[in-house]
Short mmCIF file of C-alpha atoms and ligand atoms in Angstrom, two decimals:
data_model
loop_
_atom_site.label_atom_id
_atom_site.label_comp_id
_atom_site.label_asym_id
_atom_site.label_seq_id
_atom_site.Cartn_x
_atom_site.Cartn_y
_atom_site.Cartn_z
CA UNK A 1 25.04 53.94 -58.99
CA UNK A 2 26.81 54.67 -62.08
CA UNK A 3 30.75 54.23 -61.77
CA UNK A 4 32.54 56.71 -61.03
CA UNK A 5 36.36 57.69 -61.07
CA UNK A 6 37.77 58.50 -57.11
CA UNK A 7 41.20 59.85 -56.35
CA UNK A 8 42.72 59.23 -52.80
CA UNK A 9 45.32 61.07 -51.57
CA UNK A 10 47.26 59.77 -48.13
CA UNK A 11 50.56 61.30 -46.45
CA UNK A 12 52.09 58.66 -44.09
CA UNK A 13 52.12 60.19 -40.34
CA UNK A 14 53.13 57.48 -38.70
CA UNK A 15 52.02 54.46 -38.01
CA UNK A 16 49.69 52.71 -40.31
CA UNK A 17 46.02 53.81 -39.58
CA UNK A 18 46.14 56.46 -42.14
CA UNK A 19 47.02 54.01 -44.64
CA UNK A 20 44.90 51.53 -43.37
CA UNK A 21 41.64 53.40 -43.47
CA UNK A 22 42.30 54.47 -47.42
CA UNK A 23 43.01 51.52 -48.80
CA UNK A 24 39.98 50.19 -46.85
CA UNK A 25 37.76 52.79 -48.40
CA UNK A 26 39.20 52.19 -51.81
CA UNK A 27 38.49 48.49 -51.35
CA UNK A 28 35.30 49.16 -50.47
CA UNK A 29 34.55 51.57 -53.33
CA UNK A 30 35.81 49.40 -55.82
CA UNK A 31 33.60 46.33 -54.48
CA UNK A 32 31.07 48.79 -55.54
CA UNK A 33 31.60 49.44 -59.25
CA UNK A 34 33.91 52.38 -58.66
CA UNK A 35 37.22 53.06 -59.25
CA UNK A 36 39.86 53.99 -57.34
CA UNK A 37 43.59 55.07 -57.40
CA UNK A 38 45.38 55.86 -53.86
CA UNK A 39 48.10 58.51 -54.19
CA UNK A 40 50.70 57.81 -51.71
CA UNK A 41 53.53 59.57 -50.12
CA UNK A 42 54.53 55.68 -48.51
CA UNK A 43 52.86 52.90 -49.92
CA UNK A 44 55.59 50.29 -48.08
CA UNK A 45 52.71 49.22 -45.51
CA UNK A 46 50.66 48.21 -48.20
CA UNK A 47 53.26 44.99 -48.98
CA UNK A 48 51.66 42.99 -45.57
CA UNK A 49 48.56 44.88 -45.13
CA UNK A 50 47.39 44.37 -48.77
CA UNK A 51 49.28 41.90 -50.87
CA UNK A 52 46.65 41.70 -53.83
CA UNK A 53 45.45 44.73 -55.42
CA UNK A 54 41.77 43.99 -56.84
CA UNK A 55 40.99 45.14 -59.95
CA UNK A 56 39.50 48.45 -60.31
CA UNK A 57 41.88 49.69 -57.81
CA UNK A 58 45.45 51.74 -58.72
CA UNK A 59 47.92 52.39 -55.85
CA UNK A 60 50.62 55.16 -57.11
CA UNK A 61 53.32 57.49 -55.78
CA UNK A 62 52.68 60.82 -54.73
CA UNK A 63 52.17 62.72 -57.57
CA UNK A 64 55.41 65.82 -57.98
CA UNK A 65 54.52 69.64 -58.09
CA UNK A 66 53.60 69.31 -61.54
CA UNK A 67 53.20 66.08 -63.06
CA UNK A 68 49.67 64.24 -62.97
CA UNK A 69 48.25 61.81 -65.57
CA UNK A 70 46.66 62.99 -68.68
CA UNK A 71 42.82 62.93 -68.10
CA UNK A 72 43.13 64.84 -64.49
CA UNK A 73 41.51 63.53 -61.35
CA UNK A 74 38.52 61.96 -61.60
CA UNK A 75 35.30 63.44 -60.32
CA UNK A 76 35.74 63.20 -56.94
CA UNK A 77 39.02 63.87 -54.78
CA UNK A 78 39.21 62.79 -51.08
CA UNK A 79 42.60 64.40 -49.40
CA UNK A 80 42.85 62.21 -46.24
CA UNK A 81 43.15 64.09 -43.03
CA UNK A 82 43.92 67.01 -44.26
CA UNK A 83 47.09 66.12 -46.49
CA UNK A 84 47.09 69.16 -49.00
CA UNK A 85 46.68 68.08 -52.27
CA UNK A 86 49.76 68.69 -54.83
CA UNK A 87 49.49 72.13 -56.80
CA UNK A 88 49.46 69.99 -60.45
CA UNK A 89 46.06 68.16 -59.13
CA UNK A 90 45.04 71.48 -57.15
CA UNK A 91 45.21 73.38 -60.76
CA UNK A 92 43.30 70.07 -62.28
CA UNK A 93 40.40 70.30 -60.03
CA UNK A 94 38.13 72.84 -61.62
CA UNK A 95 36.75 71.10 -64.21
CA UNK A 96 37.30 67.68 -63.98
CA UNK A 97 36.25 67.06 -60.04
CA UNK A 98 32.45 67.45 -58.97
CA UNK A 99 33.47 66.39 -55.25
CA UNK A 100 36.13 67.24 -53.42
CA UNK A 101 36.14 65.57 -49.62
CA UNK A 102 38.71 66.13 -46.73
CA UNK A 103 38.58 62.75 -44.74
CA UNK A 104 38.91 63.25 -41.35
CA UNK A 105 39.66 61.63 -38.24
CA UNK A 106 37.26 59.05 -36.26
CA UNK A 107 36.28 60.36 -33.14
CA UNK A 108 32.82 59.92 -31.12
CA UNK A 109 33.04 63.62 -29.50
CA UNK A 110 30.56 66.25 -30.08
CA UNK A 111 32.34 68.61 -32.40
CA UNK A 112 32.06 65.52 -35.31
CA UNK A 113 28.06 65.79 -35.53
CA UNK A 114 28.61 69.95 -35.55
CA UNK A 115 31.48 69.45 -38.40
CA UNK A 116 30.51 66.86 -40.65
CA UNK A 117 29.67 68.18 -44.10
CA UNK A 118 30.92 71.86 -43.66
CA UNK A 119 31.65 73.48 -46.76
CA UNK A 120 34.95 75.07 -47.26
CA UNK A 121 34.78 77.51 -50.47
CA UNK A 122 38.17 78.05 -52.08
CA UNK A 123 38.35 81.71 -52.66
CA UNK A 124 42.45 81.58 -53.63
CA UNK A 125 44.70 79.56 -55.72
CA UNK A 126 44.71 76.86 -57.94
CA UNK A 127 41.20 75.25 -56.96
CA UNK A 128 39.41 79.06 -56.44
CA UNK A 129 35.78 78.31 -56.86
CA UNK A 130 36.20 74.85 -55.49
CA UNK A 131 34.01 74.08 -52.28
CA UNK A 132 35.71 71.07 -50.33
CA UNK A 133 33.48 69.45 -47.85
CA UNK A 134 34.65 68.06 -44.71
CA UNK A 135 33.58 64.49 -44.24
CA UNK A 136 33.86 63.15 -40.31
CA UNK A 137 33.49 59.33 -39.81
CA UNK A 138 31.60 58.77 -36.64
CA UNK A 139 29.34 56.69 -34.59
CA UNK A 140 25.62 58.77 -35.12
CA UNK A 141 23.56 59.29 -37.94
CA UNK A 142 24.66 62.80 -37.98
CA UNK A 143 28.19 61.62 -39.08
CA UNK A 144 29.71 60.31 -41.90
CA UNK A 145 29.67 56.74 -40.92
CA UNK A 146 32.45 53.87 -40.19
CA UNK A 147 33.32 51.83 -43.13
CA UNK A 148 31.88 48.77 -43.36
CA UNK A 149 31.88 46.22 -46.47
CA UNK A 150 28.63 45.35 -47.48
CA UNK A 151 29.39 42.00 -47.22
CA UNK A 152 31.15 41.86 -43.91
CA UNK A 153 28.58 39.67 -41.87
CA UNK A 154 27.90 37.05 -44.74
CA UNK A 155 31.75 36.94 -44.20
CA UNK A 156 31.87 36.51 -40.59
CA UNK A 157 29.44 34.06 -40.89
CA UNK A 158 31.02 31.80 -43.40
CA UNK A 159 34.48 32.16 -41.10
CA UNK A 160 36.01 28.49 -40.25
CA UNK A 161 38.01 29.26 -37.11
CA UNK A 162 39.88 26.04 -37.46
CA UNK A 163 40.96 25.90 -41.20
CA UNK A 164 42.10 30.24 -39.76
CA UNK A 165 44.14 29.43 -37.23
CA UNK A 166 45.65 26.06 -38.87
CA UNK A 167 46.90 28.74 -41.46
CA UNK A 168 47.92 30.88 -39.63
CA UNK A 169 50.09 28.23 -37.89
CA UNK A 170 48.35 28.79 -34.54
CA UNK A 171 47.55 25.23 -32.23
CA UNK A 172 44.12 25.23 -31.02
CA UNK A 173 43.85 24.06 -27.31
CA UNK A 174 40.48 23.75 -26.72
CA UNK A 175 38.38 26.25 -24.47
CA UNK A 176 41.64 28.43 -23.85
CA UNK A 177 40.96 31.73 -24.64
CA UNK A 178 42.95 33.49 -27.54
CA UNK A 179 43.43 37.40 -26.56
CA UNK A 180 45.01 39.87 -30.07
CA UNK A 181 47.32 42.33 -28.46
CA UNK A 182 47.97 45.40 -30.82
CA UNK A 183 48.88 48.53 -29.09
CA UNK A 184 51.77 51.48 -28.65
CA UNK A 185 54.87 50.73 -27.18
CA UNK A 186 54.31 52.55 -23.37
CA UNK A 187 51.05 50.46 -22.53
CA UNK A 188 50.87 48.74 -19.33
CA UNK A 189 51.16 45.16 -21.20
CA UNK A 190 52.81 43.15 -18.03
CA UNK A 191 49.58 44.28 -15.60
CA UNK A 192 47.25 43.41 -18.27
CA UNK A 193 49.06 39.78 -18.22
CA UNK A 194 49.23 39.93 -14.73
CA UNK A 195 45.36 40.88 -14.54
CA UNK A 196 44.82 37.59 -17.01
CA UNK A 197 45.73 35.51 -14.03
CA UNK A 198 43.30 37.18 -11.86
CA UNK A 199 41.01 36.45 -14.12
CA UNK A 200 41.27 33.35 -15.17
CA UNK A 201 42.35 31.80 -11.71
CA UNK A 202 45.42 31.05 -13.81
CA UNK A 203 43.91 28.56 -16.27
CA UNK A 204 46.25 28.89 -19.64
CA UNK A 205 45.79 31.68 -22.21
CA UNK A 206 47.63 32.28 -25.17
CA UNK A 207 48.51 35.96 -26.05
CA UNK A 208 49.06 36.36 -30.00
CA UNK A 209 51.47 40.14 -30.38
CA UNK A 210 50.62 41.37 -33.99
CA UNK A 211 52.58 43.69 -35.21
CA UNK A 212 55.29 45.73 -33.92
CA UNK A 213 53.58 45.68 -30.42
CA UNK A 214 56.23 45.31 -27.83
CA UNK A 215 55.41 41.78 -26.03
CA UNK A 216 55.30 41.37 -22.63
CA UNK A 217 58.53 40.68 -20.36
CA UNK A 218 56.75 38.98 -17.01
CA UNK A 219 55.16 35.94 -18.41
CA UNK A 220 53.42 33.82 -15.69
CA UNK A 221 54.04 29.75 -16.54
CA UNK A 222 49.73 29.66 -17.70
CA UNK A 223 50.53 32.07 -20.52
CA UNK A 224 51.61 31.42 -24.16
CA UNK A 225 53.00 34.11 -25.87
CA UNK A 226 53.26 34.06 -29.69
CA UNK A 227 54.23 36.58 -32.50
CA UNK A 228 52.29 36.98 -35.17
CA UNK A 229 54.11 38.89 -38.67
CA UNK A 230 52.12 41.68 -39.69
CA UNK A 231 49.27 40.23 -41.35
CA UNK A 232 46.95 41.23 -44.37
CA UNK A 233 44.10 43.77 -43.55
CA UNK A 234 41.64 40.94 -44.07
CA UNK A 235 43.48 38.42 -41.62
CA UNK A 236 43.87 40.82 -39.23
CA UNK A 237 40.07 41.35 -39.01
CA UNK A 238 39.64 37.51 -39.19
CA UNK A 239 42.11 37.18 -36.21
CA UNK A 240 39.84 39.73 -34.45
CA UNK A 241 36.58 37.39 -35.81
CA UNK A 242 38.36 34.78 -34.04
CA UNK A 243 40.09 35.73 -30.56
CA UNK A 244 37.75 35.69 -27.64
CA UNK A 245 39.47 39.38 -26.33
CA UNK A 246 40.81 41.74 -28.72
CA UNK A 247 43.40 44.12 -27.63
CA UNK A 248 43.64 47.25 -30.42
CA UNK A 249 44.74 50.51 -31.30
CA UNK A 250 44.55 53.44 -33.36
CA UNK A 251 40.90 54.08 -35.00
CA UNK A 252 40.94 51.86 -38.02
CA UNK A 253 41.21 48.78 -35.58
CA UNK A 254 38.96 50.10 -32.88
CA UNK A 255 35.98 50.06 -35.84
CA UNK A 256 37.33 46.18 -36.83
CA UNK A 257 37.27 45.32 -32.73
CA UNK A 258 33.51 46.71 -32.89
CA UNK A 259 32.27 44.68 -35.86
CA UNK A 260 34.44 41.72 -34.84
CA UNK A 261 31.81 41.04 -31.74
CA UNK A 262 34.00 40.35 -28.55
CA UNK A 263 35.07 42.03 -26.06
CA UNK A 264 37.73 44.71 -26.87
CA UNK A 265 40.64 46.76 -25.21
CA UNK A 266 41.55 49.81 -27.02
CA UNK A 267 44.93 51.79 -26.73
CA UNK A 268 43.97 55.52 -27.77
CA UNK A 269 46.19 57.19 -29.72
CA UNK A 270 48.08 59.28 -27.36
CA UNK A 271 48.34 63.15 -28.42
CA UNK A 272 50.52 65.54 -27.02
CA UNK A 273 47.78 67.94 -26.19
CA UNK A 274 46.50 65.55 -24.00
CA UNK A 275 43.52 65.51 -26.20
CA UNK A 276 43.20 61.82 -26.33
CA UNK A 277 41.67 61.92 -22.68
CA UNK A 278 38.58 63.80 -23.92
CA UNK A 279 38.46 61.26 -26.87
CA UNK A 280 38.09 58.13 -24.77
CA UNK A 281 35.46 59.35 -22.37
CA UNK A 282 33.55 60.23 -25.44
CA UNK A 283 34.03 56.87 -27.20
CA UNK A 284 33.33 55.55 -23.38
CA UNK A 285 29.77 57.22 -23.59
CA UNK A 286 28.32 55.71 -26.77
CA UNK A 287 27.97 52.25 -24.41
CA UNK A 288 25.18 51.51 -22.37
CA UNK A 289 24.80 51.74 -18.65
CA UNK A 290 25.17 48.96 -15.62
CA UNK A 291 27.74 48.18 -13.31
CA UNK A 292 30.18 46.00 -15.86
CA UNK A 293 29.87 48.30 -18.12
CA UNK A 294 31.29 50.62 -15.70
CA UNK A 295 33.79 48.24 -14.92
CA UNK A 296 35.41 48.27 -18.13
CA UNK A 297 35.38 52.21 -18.53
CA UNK A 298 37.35 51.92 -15.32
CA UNK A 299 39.60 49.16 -16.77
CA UNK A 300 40.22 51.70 -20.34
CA UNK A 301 41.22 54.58 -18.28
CA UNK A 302 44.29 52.48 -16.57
CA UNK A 303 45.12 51.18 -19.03
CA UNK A 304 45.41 54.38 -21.03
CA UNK A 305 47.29 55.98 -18.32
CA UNK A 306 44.17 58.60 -17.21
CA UNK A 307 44.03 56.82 -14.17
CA UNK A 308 46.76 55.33 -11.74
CA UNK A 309 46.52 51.53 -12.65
CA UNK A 310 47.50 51.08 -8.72
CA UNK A 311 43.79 52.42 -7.80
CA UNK A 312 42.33 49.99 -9.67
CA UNK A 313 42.79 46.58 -7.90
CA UNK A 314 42.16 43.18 -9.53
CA UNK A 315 40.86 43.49 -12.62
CA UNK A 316 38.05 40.71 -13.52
CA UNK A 317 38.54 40.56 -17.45
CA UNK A 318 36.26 37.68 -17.09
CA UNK A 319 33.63 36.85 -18.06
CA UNK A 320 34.63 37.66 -21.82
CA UNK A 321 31.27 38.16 -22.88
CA UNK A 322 30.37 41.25 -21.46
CA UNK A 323 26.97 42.54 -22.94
CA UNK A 324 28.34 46.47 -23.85
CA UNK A 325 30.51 45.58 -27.21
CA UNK A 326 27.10 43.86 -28.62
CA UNK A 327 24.79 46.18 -28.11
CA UNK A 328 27.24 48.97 -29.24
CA UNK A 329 27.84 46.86 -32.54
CA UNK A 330 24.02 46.49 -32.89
CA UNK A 331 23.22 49.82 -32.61
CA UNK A 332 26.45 51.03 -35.09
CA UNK A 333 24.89 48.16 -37.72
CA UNK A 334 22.01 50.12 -37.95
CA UNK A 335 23.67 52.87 -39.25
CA UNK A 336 24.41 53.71 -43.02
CA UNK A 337 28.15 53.15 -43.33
CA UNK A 338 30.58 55.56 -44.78
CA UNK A 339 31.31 54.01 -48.67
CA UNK A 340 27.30 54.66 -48.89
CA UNK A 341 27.02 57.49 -47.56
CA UNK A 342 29.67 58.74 -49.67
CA UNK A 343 28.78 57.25 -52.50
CA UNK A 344 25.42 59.47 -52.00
CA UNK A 345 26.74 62.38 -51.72
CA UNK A 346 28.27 62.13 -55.24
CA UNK A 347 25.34 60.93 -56.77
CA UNK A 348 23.48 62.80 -59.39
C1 TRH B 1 48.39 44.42 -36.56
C2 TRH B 1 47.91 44.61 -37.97
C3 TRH B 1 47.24 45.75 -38.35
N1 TRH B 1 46.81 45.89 -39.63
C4 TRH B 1 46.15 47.12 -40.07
C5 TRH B 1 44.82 47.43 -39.43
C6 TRH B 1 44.75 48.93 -39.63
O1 TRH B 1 44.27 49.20 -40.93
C7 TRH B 1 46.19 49.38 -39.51
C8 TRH B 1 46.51 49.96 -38.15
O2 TRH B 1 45.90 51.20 -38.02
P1 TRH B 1 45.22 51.68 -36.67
O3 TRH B 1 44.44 50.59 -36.12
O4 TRH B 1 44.47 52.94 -36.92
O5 TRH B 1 46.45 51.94 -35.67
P2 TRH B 1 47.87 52.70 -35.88
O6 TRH B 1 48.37 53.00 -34.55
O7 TRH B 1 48.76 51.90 -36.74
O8 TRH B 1 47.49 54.03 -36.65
C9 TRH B 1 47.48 55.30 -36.02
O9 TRH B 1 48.11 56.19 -36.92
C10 TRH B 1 48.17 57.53 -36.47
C11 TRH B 1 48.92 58.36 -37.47
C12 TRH B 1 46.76 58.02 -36.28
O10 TRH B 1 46.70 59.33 -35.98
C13 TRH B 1 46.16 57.17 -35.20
O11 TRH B 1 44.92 57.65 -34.86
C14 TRH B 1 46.09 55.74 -35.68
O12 TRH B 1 45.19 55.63 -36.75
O13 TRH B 1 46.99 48.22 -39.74
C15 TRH B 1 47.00 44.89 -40.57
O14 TRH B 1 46.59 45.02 -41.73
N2 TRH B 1 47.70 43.77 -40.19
C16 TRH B 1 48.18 43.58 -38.92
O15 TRH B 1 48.78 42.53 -38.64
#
C-alpha cells in the first residue's frame, strides 16, 4: 500500500493503556511503510515503555488551540477514545484528511460488532462535512481487530529465554515456574499467593511485580518475590513470552497475555458504573466449554471481586497449561488484525 501520512491523537486518563495501545499502533503502522506522529497530552510513559523511537515515527506535544504544523494533518486522523481533537487540527481537517477514525475501547461485548464502523457526519463546526467513523477493536470478524505485528510469531519463535532473563537480571532455577503479576492496587494479591501453595503443594515459585503493582505482604518461605522496573513495551511482551502464568491488566496487556500463549489472569479495569462486570463475562464467553475452563471463569470472577473469594475454596492454578488460552489465541490468529484492517479502510 502506498505510504501514507497518520496523525494520532492520545489524552492521558490514567494509567498507561491509552498510551500503550497508540504507540503500539503507530509502531505497527510505521513497520508498514507509513508514517506516523502521536500527539500527546503526556508523553512521560513513553521514557520506559518506548525508549527508541523508529524512524518514520514522530511523538509531539499536544498541539495548542491554534498552532499546528504547516502542511496540516495528514490524510488520516485517529482521535483515541474519544479525545476531541484541538480546534487548529479540527479547522485543518477538510481538505487535507480523507479518514478520520475515533479509536475506541477493546471490549468482547455485543454492542462492538453493532458499533464498529458507524459513521458520524459532522454537520457543525470546524470539521462540518467531515464523517468520522468509529473504529472498535474486538475479538470477531465483525470488529476492528486487535493489533498484532506482522511479525510477532517469527519473533516469538526466535525468543532465547535464557540470554531474556540473564538480561533482565532474573536467576533461572530450573522447572520453577515464573508467574508476571501486573494488576490495580485493590486485587486480592495475598490469596492468589496463598492459592500458589495450593497449587503447587508448596514447591518454590518466583513472582516477578512489574510495574507499579502493589506486591504482596504474606509471602510463604516457597515464594520469591522480585521487582521488576517498568520495562520497554517489547520486554514486557517478552516477559509475558517467557513466564509460565501471566498475571495482567487493562486491555492492551490482556491482547499481549493472549498472543503470549500461557495461561493468563486478567484484572479488569474496574468502572464505577459497575460496567466492568458485564465486560468480563463477555470476554469469559469467547473461550470454549469443559469443566477447567469453567474453573478458571470461576477463578476471574474472585479475583475481580464479582464473586466472594471465600466461596471459592482452593484454587488449583495447576496444571499451567490449561487448553482455553490456546485455542482462544488460535482462533483470534485467524483473524485480520487491526493495522490491516485499518490500513484497508484507507486504501484507494
Ligand atoms: C508492566 C508494563 C507495562 N507496559 C505497557 C503494556 C501496556 O501497553 C501498558 C499498560 O496498559 P494496559 O495493559 O492497558 O493497563 P493500564 O491499567 O495501565 O491501562 C488502563 O488505562 C485506563 C485508562 C483504561 O481505561 C484501561 O482500560 C486500561 O487500558 O503498559 C510496559 O510497556 N512495560 C511494563 O513494564
Amino acid at each position: 500500500m502506498a505510504s501514507k501520512r497518520w496523525d494520532i491523537f492520545c489524552r492521558v486518563i490514567d494509567n498507561h493503556g491509552d498510551v500503550g495501545v497508540c504507540w503500539r499502533l503507530c509502531r505497527d503502522l510505521v513497520r508498514r511503510g507509513q508514517w506516523a506522529r502521536l500527539w500527546l497530552d503526556d508523553a512521560r510513559a513513553l521514557s520506559w515503555m518506548a525508549p527508541h523511537c523508529p524512524s518514520g515515527l514522530e511523538v509531539h506535544p499536544w498541539p495548542d488551540s491554534d498552532w499546528f504544523p504547516s502542511g496540516g494533518p495528514g490524510e488520516v486522523v485517529i482521535e483515541a477514545f474519544g479525545c476531541e481533537l484541538p480546534e487548529c487540527v479540527k479547522r485543518q481537517l477538510p481538505g487535507a484528511s480523507t479518514h478520520w477514525f475515533n479509536l475506541e475501547y477493546l471490549s468482547a461485548e455485543p454492542y462492538v460488532e453493532r458499533s464498529h464502523g458507524l459513521p458520524s457526519p459532522v454537520g457543525f463546526g470546524p470539521a462540518q462535512g467531515m464523517t468520522k467513523i468509529f473504529w472498535y477493536p474486538g475479538f470477531t470478524t465483525k470488529t476492528g481487530g486487535l493489533l498484532r505485528e506482522l511479525d510477532l510469531l517469527e519473533q516469538q519463535r526466535r525468543h532465547q529465554n535464557a540470554a531474556f532473563w540473564r538480561r533482565l537480571g532474573v536467576p533461572l532455577t530450573p522447572s520453577q515456574p515464573l508467574i508476571s503479576l501486573f494488576c490495580y492496587p485493590h486485587a486480592p494479591v495475598d490469596w492468589l499467593i496463598g492459592q500458589l501453595q495450593i497449587s503447587t503443594a508448596g514447591a518454590p515459585v518466583t513472582v516477578l511485580v512489574c510495574g507499579n503493582t502493589v506486591a504482596p505482604t504474606q509471602v510463604p518461605s516457597h515464594v520469591t518475590v522480585r521487582r521488576l522496573p517498568w520495562l520497554s513495551q517489547e520486554d514486557y511482551d517478552a516477559l509475558l513470552w517467557s513466564c509460565d502464568l501471566n498475571v495482567v491488566r487493562g486491555e492492551d496487556s490482556l491482547v499481549r497475555a493472549i498472543w503470549a500463549n500461557k495461561p493468563f489472569l486478567w484484572h479488569i479495569y474496574r468502572q464505577d458504573d459497575g460496567a466492568h462486570d458485564a465486560k468480563l463475562e463477555a470476554f469469559m464467553r469467547l473461550w470454549p466449554g469443559g469443566a477447567v475452563t469453567e474453573a478458571w471463569r470461576t477463578l476471574w470472577r474472585g479475583w475481580n471481586g464479582l464473586i466472594p473469594l471465600d466461596t471459592l475454596g482452593p484454587v488449583a492454578l495447576s496444571p499451567w497449561a490449561t487448553p482455553w488460552h490456546r485455542v482462544l489465541r488460535e482462533q483470534l490468529l485467524g483473524q485480520k488484525d487491526l493495522c490491516t484492517q485499518l490500513m484497508e479502510a484507507v486504501q484507494g
